[in-house]
XYZ file of C-alpha atoms in Angstrom:
511
model
C 58.943 -34.445 -21.234
C 60.134 -31.619 -19.672
C 60.936 -31.764 -15.948
C 60.021 -28.265 -14.978
C 56.914 -27.735 -12.902
C 54.549 -27.131 -15.613
C 53.466 -24.701 -17.736
C 54.867 -23.991 -21.432
C 58.081 -24.212 -22.532
C 59.248 -24.706 -26.535
C 60.026 -27.496 -28.281
C 61.256 -28.007 -31.591
C 61.759 -31.579 -32.696
C 63.741 -32.576 -35.544
C 62.896 -31.580 -39.184
C 61.599 -34.387 -41.411
C 30.808 -21.631 -46.733
C 28.407 -24.072 -45.391
C 25.924 -25.970 -46.839
C 22.301 -27.877 -47.295
C 20.136 -29.626 -49.565
C 18.683 -27.606 -52.072
C 15.910 -29.217 -54.451
C 18.161 -30.718 -56.519
C 20.189 -33.919 -56.068
C 22.884 -35.271 -57.668
C 24.635 -38.818 -58.202
C 28.259 -38.919 -58.487
C 30.112 -42.216 -58.833
C 33.856 -41.826 -58.029
C 36.248 -41.715 -61.592
C 36.958 -44.758 -63.395
C 34.041 -47.053 -60.895
C 32.151 -49.281 -62.117
C 29.697 -50.492 -59.180
C 25.591 -49.873 -59.803
C 25.248 -49.735 -56.170
C 22.451 -46.354 -55.204
C 22.832 -44.981 -51.875
C 21.837 -45.745 -48.459
C 18.794 -43.492 -48.938
C 15.290 -44.967 -47.659
C 13.501 -41.666 -48.928
C 14.287 -40.722 -52.557
C 16.383 -42.105 -55.459
C 18.018 -39.783 -57.382
C 18.574 -39.749 -61.168
C 22.276 -40.526 -61.922
C 24.903 -38.190 -63.684
C 28.389 -38.471 -64.561
C 30.701 -37.439 -61.579
C 33.538 -35.004 -61.781
C 35.191 -36.666 -58.256
C 38.823 -36.178 -57.470
C 41.146 -37.641 -56.560
C 40.603 -41.441 -57.710
C 39.279 -43.526 -55.572
C 41.051 -47.075 -54.867
C 38.037 -49.378 -54.558
C 34.242 -48.925 -56.255
C 31.707 -46.668 -54.916
C 28.775 -44.419 -55.267
C 28.328 -40.926 -54.371
C 24.885 -38.773 -54.396
C 25.537 -35.240 -53.547
C 23.716 -32.204 -53.037
C 24.301 -28.460 -54.201
C 25.337 -26.162 -51.613
C 22.789 -23.742 -49.734
C 22.923 -21.845 -46.133
C 23.029 -23.660 -43.261
C 20.299 -23.117 -40.532
C 21.295 -22.603 -36.495
C 20.855 -25.466 -34.527
C 17.938 -24.888 -32.506
C 18.113 -23.445 -29.016
C 14.620 -25.113 -27.728
C 13.333 -28.965 -27.730
C 10.067 -27.726 -29.221
C 6.656 -29.243 -28.840
C 6.158 -31.924 -32.226
C 7.590 -34.756 -34.002
C 8.221 -32.883 -37.734
C 9.599 -36.067 -39.125
C 10.264 -39.776 -38.805
C 13.090 -41.338 -41.027
C 13.039 -44.724 -40.353
C 16.444 -47.594 -41.422
C 16.456 -51.494 -41.635
C 19.265 -52.243 -39.638
C 19.217 -55.694 -41.600
C 19.870 -53.947 -45.275
C 23.527 -55.500 -45.980
C 24.493 -52.835 -47.699
C 23.814 -50.041 -45.051
C 24.489 -52.415 -41.907
C 25.409 -51.588 -39.380
C 23.892 -47.881 -38.173
C 26.901 -46.968 -36.364
C 25.470 -43.924 -35.166
C 24.280 -40.364 -36.111
C 26.458 -37.114 -35.634
C 25.504 -33.382 -36.791
C 27.306 -31.767 -39.994
C 27.346 -28.659 -40.537
C 24.161 -28.516 -42.346
C 21.791 -31.068 -40.503
C 22.081 -34.555 -39.571
C 24.651 -37.080 -40.776
C 24.148 -41.013 -40.284
C 26.988 -42.952 -40.505
C 26.627 -46.717 -41.751
C 28.645 -49.752 -41.975
C 29.589 -48.863 -45.517
C 29.507 -45.117 -45.675
C 27.206 -42.049 -44.310
C 24.382 -40.432 -45.548
C 23.292 -36.468 -44.792
C 19.566 -35.972 -43.856
C 17.466 -32.500 -44.479
C 16.696 -31.013 -40.998
C 12.811 -29.965 -42.960
C 12.053 -33.227 -43.928
C 14.180 -36.103 -42.768
C 14.967 -37.230 -46.881
C 18.256 -37.863 -47.661
C 19.905 -35.464 -49.170
C 23.214 -36.683 -49.611
C 24.935 -40.493 -49.532
C 28.452 -42.520 -49.802
C 28.319 -45.935 -50.027
C 31.435 -47.704 -50.121
C 31.310 -51.913 -50.932
C 34.279 -52.041 -48.543
C 33.202 -51.588 -44.278
C 33.709 -48.791 -42.179
C 36.501 -48.583 -39.683
C 37.178 -47.621 -36.362
C 40.031 -44.994 -36.710
C 40.250 -43.724 -33.356
C 42.562 -46.064 -31.635
C 40.564 -47.925 -28.393
C 37.460 -47.339 -26.976
C 35.044 -45.337 -28.681
C 31.659 -47.030 -28.237
C 29.261 -44.025 -28.692
C 26.326 -44.004 -30.903
C 27.181 -40.532 -30.798
C 30.085 -40.687 -32.350
C 29.454 -42.995 -34.678
C 31.687 -45.596 -32.229
C 34.706 -44.894 -33.954
C 33.947 -45.318 -37.931
C 33.767 -41.344 -38.299
C 35.450 -37.944 -37.031
C 33.779 -34.459 -38.214
C 35.961 -31.576 -37.937
C 35.807 -29.108 -34.999
C 33.712 -26.990 -37.376
C 31.466 -29.731 -38.723
C 31.939 -29.058 -42.295
C 33.767 -32.317 -43.006
C 33.098 -36.083 -42.467
C 36.903 -38.677 -42.332
C 35.110 -41.827 -42.538
C 37.548 -44.383 -41.777
C 37.359 -48.277 -44.554
C 39.081 -51.267 -44.492
C 41.431 -51.265 -47.309
C 40.769 -54.726 -48.330
C 44.127 -55.431 -48.656
C 44.259 -58.281 -45.289
C 47.635 -55.840 -44.195
C 47.386 -52.758 -41.545
C 46.190 -50.719 -44.319
C 43.073 -47.981 -43.666
C 41.333 -45.831 -46.060
C 40.410 -42.444 -45.008
C 37.660 -41.434 -47.195
C 36.929 -37.827 -46.298
C 33.417 -35.905 -47.353
C 32.174 -32.141 -47.309
C 28.972 -32.567 -45.043
C 27.016 -29.759 -46.479
C 26.528 -31.256 -50.183
C 28.603 -34.983 -49.452
C 31.122 -34.460 -52.308
C 33.990 -36.712 -51.968
C 37.083 -34.923 -51.264
C 39.345 -37.221 -50.910
C 40.453 -41.255 -50.608
C 43.795 -41.685 -49.275
C 45.272 -44.863 -47.870
C 47.044 -45.056 -44.738
C 49.422 -48.470 -44.721
C 52.231 -49.609 -41.977
C 51.036 -47.707 -39.390
C 50.914 -50.538 -36.748
C 54.850 -50.619 -38.094
C 55.286 -47.084 -37.898
C 54.282 -45.958 -34.945
C 55.632 -49.514 -32.933
C 51.726 -49.675 -31.872
C 49.869 -52.911 -33.216
C 46.589 -51.024 -32.612
C 43.422 -49.678 -34.669
C 44.663 -46.279 -36.520
C 43.928 -43.324 -34.570
C 43.622 -40.316 -36.528
C 43.079 -36.144 -35.183
C 40.894 -33.466 -37.646
C 41.205 -30.124 -37.058
C 39.534 -27.856 -39.588
C 41.754 -28.498 -41.906
C 43.808 -31.154 -41.910
C 43.538 -35.151 -40.399
C 46.340 -36.300 -38.152
C 47.127 -40.127 -39.268
C 49.317 -41.162 -37.552
C 52.885 -39.360 -38.568
C 51.058 -38.302 -41.784
C 49.221 -34.634 -41.850
C 47.267 -34.945 -44.526
C 45.023 -32.115 -45.860
C 40.753 -32.073 -45.759
C 40.383 -30.410 -49.164
C 42.308 -33.180 -51.416
C 43.997 -35.436 -49.360
C 47.565 -34.678 -50.063
C 50.190 -35.188 -47.483
C 51.058 -31.923 -45.883
C 54.089 -33.100 -44.112
C 55.329 -36.097 -42.264
C 56.035 -35.926 -38.047
C 59.209 -36.523 -36.582
C 59.549 -40.242 -34.677
C 58.146 -40.298 -31.241
C 60.709 -39.364 -28.699
C 58.442 -41.304 -25.994
C 59.197 -44.813 -28.264
C 62.029 -46.937 -27.016
C 62.646 -50.224 -28.364
C 59.103 -50.443 -29.311
C 57.475 -49.543 -25.914
C 56.138 -46.623 -24.786
C 58.397 -44.946 -22.080
C 57.817 -41.638 -19.655
C 59.779 -38.892 -20.224
C 59.722 -37.523 -16.845
C 62.341 -38.115 -14.232
C 60.681 -36.195 -11.682
C 57.473 -38.307 -10.759
C 57.108 -42.093 -10.133
C 55.328 -43.149 -13.188
C 52.995 -41.386 -15.936
C 50.493 -42.351 -18.488
C 50.695 -41.962 -22.380
C 46.758 -41.369 -24.052
C 45.500 -41.633 -26.696
C 44.925 -37.525 -27.580
C 40.907 -37.057 -28.954
C 39.944 -37.624 -32.321
C 39.259 -34.078 -32.413
C 42.390 -31.750 -31.939
C 42.064 -27.378 -32.008
C 40.561 -25.715 -34.954
C 43.604 -25.128 -36.251
C 45.936 -26.796 -33.500
C 47.032 -30.367 -33.507
C 47.506 -32.116 -30.039
C 51.057 -34.267 -31.026
C 50.574 -36.339 -27.351
C 48.752 -36.391 -24.217
C 50.472 -37.555 -20.945
C 49.007 -37.432 -17.538
C 51.076 -38.049 -13.975
C 50.383 -37.358 -10.494
C 52.704 -34.573 -9.023
C 52.289 -35.971 -5.779
C 50.406 -37.681 -3.008
C 47.252 -37.736 -4.804
C 45.256 -39.524 -7.784
C 46.575 -38.059 -11.262
C 45.054 -35.016 -11.885
C 47.194 -33.245 -14.150
C 47.481 -34.085 -17.941
C 50.343 -32.165 -20.156
C 49.266 -31.913 -23.981
C 52.015 -31.359 -26.791
C 50.182 -28.735 -29.255
C 51.360 -27.348 -32.486
C 49.821 -25.269 -35.442
C 48.229 -27.612 -37.697
C 50.144 -25.591 -40.427
C 53.759 -26.106 -38.822
C 53.177 -29.068 -36.645
C 57.006 -28.759 -35.576
C 56.298 -25.652 -33.862
C 54.949 -27.991 -30.901
C 54.666 -26.427 -27.650
C 53.940 -28.417 -23.983
C 51.689 -27.011 -22.040
C 50.806 -28.809 -19.135
C 47.834 -28.036 -16.418
C 44.774 -30.189 -18.373
C 42.455 -31.672 -15.852
C 41.911 -35.330 -16.774
C 38.370 -37.385 -17.141
C 37.284 -39.403 -14.274
C 36.760 -42.811 -16.130
C 33.678 -43.261 -13.950
C 31.988 -39.855 -14.863
C 32.783 -39.365 -18.671
C 33.950 -39.906 -21.986
C 35.462 -43.148 -23.348
C 37.573 -41.813 -25.684
C 41.814 -41.357 -24.944
C 42.395 -44.973 -23.488
C 45.853 -45.203 -22.399
C 48.184 -46.371 -25.372
C 51.135 -47.505 -22.992
C 52.588 -50.653 -24.563
C 49.824 -51.322 -26.862
C 47.148 -51.956 -24.250
C 43.470 -51.645 -23.336
C 43.524 -50.716 -19.788
C 41.071 -48.980 -19.098
C 40.582 -51.450 -16.169
C 43.527 -50.258 -14.633
C 44.034 -46.401 -15.210
C 41.278 -44.352 -13.505
C 41.435 -41.407 -15.914
C 41.203 -40.401 -19.128
C 43.029 -38.153 -21.880
C 41.489 -34.580 -20.899
C 38.399 -33.705 -23.652
C 38.350 -31.558 -26.031
C 35.539 -29.956 -27.717
C 34.703 -27.458 -30.328
C 38.687 -26.315 -29.891
C 38.701 -25.858 -26.026
C 39.108 -27.834 -22.659
C 39.150 -26.770 -18.971
C 42.694 -26.222 -17.505
C 44.267 -25.555 -13.917
C 43.649 -21.093 -14.025
C 47.519 -20.794 -12.141
C 48.901 -24.073 -13.810
C 52.503 -23.214 -11.528
C 50.960 -22.370 -8.382
C 48.503 -25.438 -8.945
C 51.459 -27.698 -9.719
C 53.362 -26.910 -6.750
C 50.212 -26.881 -4.493
C 49.555 -30.993 -5.581
C 53.132 -31.742 -5.007
C 52.114 -31.313 -0.894
C 50.851 -34.090 0.604
C 47.746 -32.199 2.155
C 46.493 -30.528 -1.709
C 43.069 -30.884 -2.479
C 42.715 -30.998 -6.184
C 39.333 -30.351 -6.494
C 39.853 -26.798 -4.540
C 42.261 -24.949 -7.375
C 40.637 -22.459 -9.631
C 39.750 -23.652 -13.277
C 39.367 -22.219 -16.559
C 38.297 -23.023 -20.168
C 40.854 -22.417 -22.538
C 41.034 -22.387 -26.349
C 43.499 -24.789 -28.277
C 44.162 -22.341 -30.660
C 44.764 -19.430 -28.534
C 47.690 -21.376 -26.744
C 49.503 -21.898 -29.866
C 48.746 -18.024 -31.246
C 46.389 -19.291 -33.552
C 43.853 -16.361 -32.348
C 43.282 -14.663 -29.088
C 40.322 -15.552 -27.380
C 40.851 -15.261 -23.670
C 40.069 -18.135 -21.039
C 37.374 -18.637 -19.013
C 36.947 -18.759 -15.517
C 34.714 -21.703 -14.101
C 35.562 -21.587 -10.511
C 36.660 -24.280 -8.382
C 35.800 -27.145 -8.723
C 37.100 -30.835 -9.443
C 36.992 -33.258 -12.335
C 36.458 -32.640 -15.788
C 33.543 -34.917 -17.243
C 32.113 -35.088 -20.808
C 29.100 -37.323 -21.995
C 29.110 -38.285 -25.445
C 28.278 -36.269 -28.149
C 27.371 -33.372 -25.759
C 28.189 -29.787 -27.073
C 29.706 -28.279 -23.548
C 32.084 -29.505 -20.828
C 31.301 -29.576 -17.385
C 33.118 -30.085 -14.531
C 31.970 -31.589 -10.783
C 32.977 -31.947 -7.272
C 34.616 -34.981 -5.052
C 30.637 -36.169 -4.916
C 30.068 -36.410 -8.865
C 26.764 -35.384 -8.683
C 25.897 -33.676 -12.000
C 23.742 -31.509 -10.485
C 26.121 -29.480 -9.295
C 28.396 -29.062 -11.746
C 29.600 -25.870 -13.491
C 28.786 -26.439 -17.469
C 31.077 -24.087 -19.890
C 29.322 -23.861 -23.516
C 32.029 -23.470 -25.984
C 29.640 -21.680 -28.895
C 28.540 -19.070 -26.654
C 31.420 -18.879 -24.233
C 28.207 -18.965 -21.689
C 28.472 -20.942 -18.093
C 25.602 -22.064 -16.003
C 24.845 -24.385 -13.462
C 22.581 -27.304 -14.586
C 19.654 -26.360 -12.745
C 19.704 -22.590 -14.159
C 19.798 -23.752 -17.469
C 16.996 -27.003 -16.982
C 14.820 -23.389 -15.321
C 15.233 -21.591 -18.809
C 14.929 -24.848 -20.861
C 16.901 -23.379 -23.702
C 20.954 -23.477 -25.063
C 23.013 -26.119 -25.310
C 23.717 -27.022 -21.624
C 19.888 -27.520 -21.446
C 19.706 -29.825 -24.274
C 22.609 -31.874 -23.367
C 21.145 -32.189 -19.843
C 18.249 -34.227 -21.978
C 18.245 -37.930 -22.530
C 15.722 -40.361 -24.513
C 13.946 -43.016 -22.685
C 11.436 -45.186 -22.856
C 9.392 -46.290 -19.795
C 6.564 -49.277 -20.678
C 5.488 -48.673 -24.159
C 5.986 -45.178 -24.488
C 9.091 -43.477 -25.612
C 10.102 -40.201 -24.553
C 13.027 -37.355 -24.532
C 13.138 -36.293 -20.097
C 14.415 -34.220 -17.985
C 17.166 -35.225 -15.619
C 14.261 -35.554 -13.144
C 12.678 -38.103 -14.836
C 9.733 -36.263 -16.085
C 8.897 -35.382 -19.941
C 9.968 -32.999 -22.228
C 8.436 -34.194 -25.073
C 6.140 -37.305 -26.047
C 7.524 -39.354 -29.266
C 6.128 -42.476 -29.618
C 4.425 -45.482 -28.464
C 5.665 -49.118 -29.169
C 3.758 -52.601 -28.830
C 5.231 -54.798 -25.886
C 7.029 -57.061 -28.613
C 9.410 -54.342 -30.053
C 12.757 -54.058 -27.464
C 13.861 -50.991 -27.247
C 17.740 -51.140 -27.166
C 19.355 -46.819 -26.934
C 18.643 -43.893 -27.535
C 20.296 -40.492 -27.388
C 19.608 -36.701 -28.998
C 21.825 -35.071 -31.461
C 21.245 -31.105 -31.733
C 21.795 -30.500 -35.515
C 21.547 -27.195 -38.084
C 17.601 -27.072 -38.213
C 16.950 -29.907 -36.095
C 17.099 -31.638 -33.119
C 16.833 -35.172 -33.705
C 15.980 -38.161 -31.367
C 17.567 -41.563 -32.754
C 15.946 -44.633 -31.220
C 17.325 -48.121 -31.680
C 14.783 -51.606 -31.471
C 14.206 -54.552 -32.439
C 11.044 -56.556 -32.925
C 10.776 -60.500 -31.559
C 8.124 -62.993 -32.995
C 5.641 -65.164 -30.608
C 9.112 -67.654 -30.272
C 11.448 -65.147 -28.744
C 12.900 -64.777 -32.036
C 14.473 -61.198 -33.615
C 12.673 -60.462 -36.532
C 13.814 -57.397 -37.475
C 16.211 -54.235 -36.553
C 15.687 -50.741 -36.906
C 16.969 -47.280 -36.255
C 14.203 -44.514 -36.127
C 15.230 -41.089 -36.319
C 12.976 -38.198 -35.083
C 13.096 -34.768 -35.822
C 11.774 -32.216 -33.514
C 10.567 -28.925 -33.717
């Protein structure tokens, strides 16, 4: 990395709309496939017709698609009733496991052990599905453990219109199939195999991808989201020397290279994320290498991004130095990017100089939310001031970015909503009981026999269901999606002798 104090320098490396379900459904079996498997639907069985999916996947798969239509907005308020319930048998071998539920451009998406399926926000019925005989695999490197992000088995584009699934290539080698789906119709857009990535990148780890609205970056390949064609190949990583990643800075004792997030900007790729401490304080500075997704060679280093404190935030982006999972060693994570926005020091050069002072207080420096696209000149949206507060936090699946002070009290957080560019504290949002900041503050909890959506103070915002004592609640979360807010709950039922009888995932449509 460069050795100047902070902000923006140019680097030129060597050359190397939306849709929801209508009444009719179509089942598309990929060209050349012979598998009779039906899609992972628990609510309906569509009628089969020939497919025109292209390009031809390398393994048998079945795609049930839906016609295009207009998408609804994400509800601003919770609503007061459960409109529908969708139950999935988590023991079904053709589905197991349900990795998680995500918000697509047209409604909720369920990511399973063999593909994905879209749900109608009005009824909860399955509108489209993709099922593959091969199992899904992680495509986000180390450590994505959230069901709201499908445990890293799939990645959405920032605008939610495309879903990229990772699937085993079935060859036993370092190879992963990437399958791109239209989240409104379920149409298979591409089926592309990435091979040899552990050798090409000198990282003996899982494949790591990053998605913008237009491309997916799979290690060094940049692939079109429309048809899976390889648009460009990135040059070798200059930080990899003799098979190991090195810190390229000369003005600090050490630095850590992190996986960039699985989402970039809407039109911006994050080629690298490196964090270090400019002075004697704890690590508090990160530099991202950014590039337009249509010209990855025009990269630019931008400093001043605020990392996540590992104790309070997201778990994507662990250090990839020497190919190890260093969760227990390094206290920070790569800066979070949400809807193409990140949090950065307002005056990066001044902040860097201040941090080199042994008496510096990094938590007192002014912060702002900034669009990555603006930093590489693909749009001109202005930064949004956030005041002076400390470390970045973002819970899994959230639609907002938050910063809190040294005490880590989430109730004192200043929260930014990229969709509206609104800034609020949590207490204000809860009092208004509307908007993304409010919805991100809610949780799905089990107390005794009751399953509820609760506020941060523990009070009940909406009662969902009652369960017998033998039904053991294991996990739950809230997903605001176009047309509906869904509460997702996983439980298992035990018999009188203590054995697990069945496992289910229940999705509640709230309105």
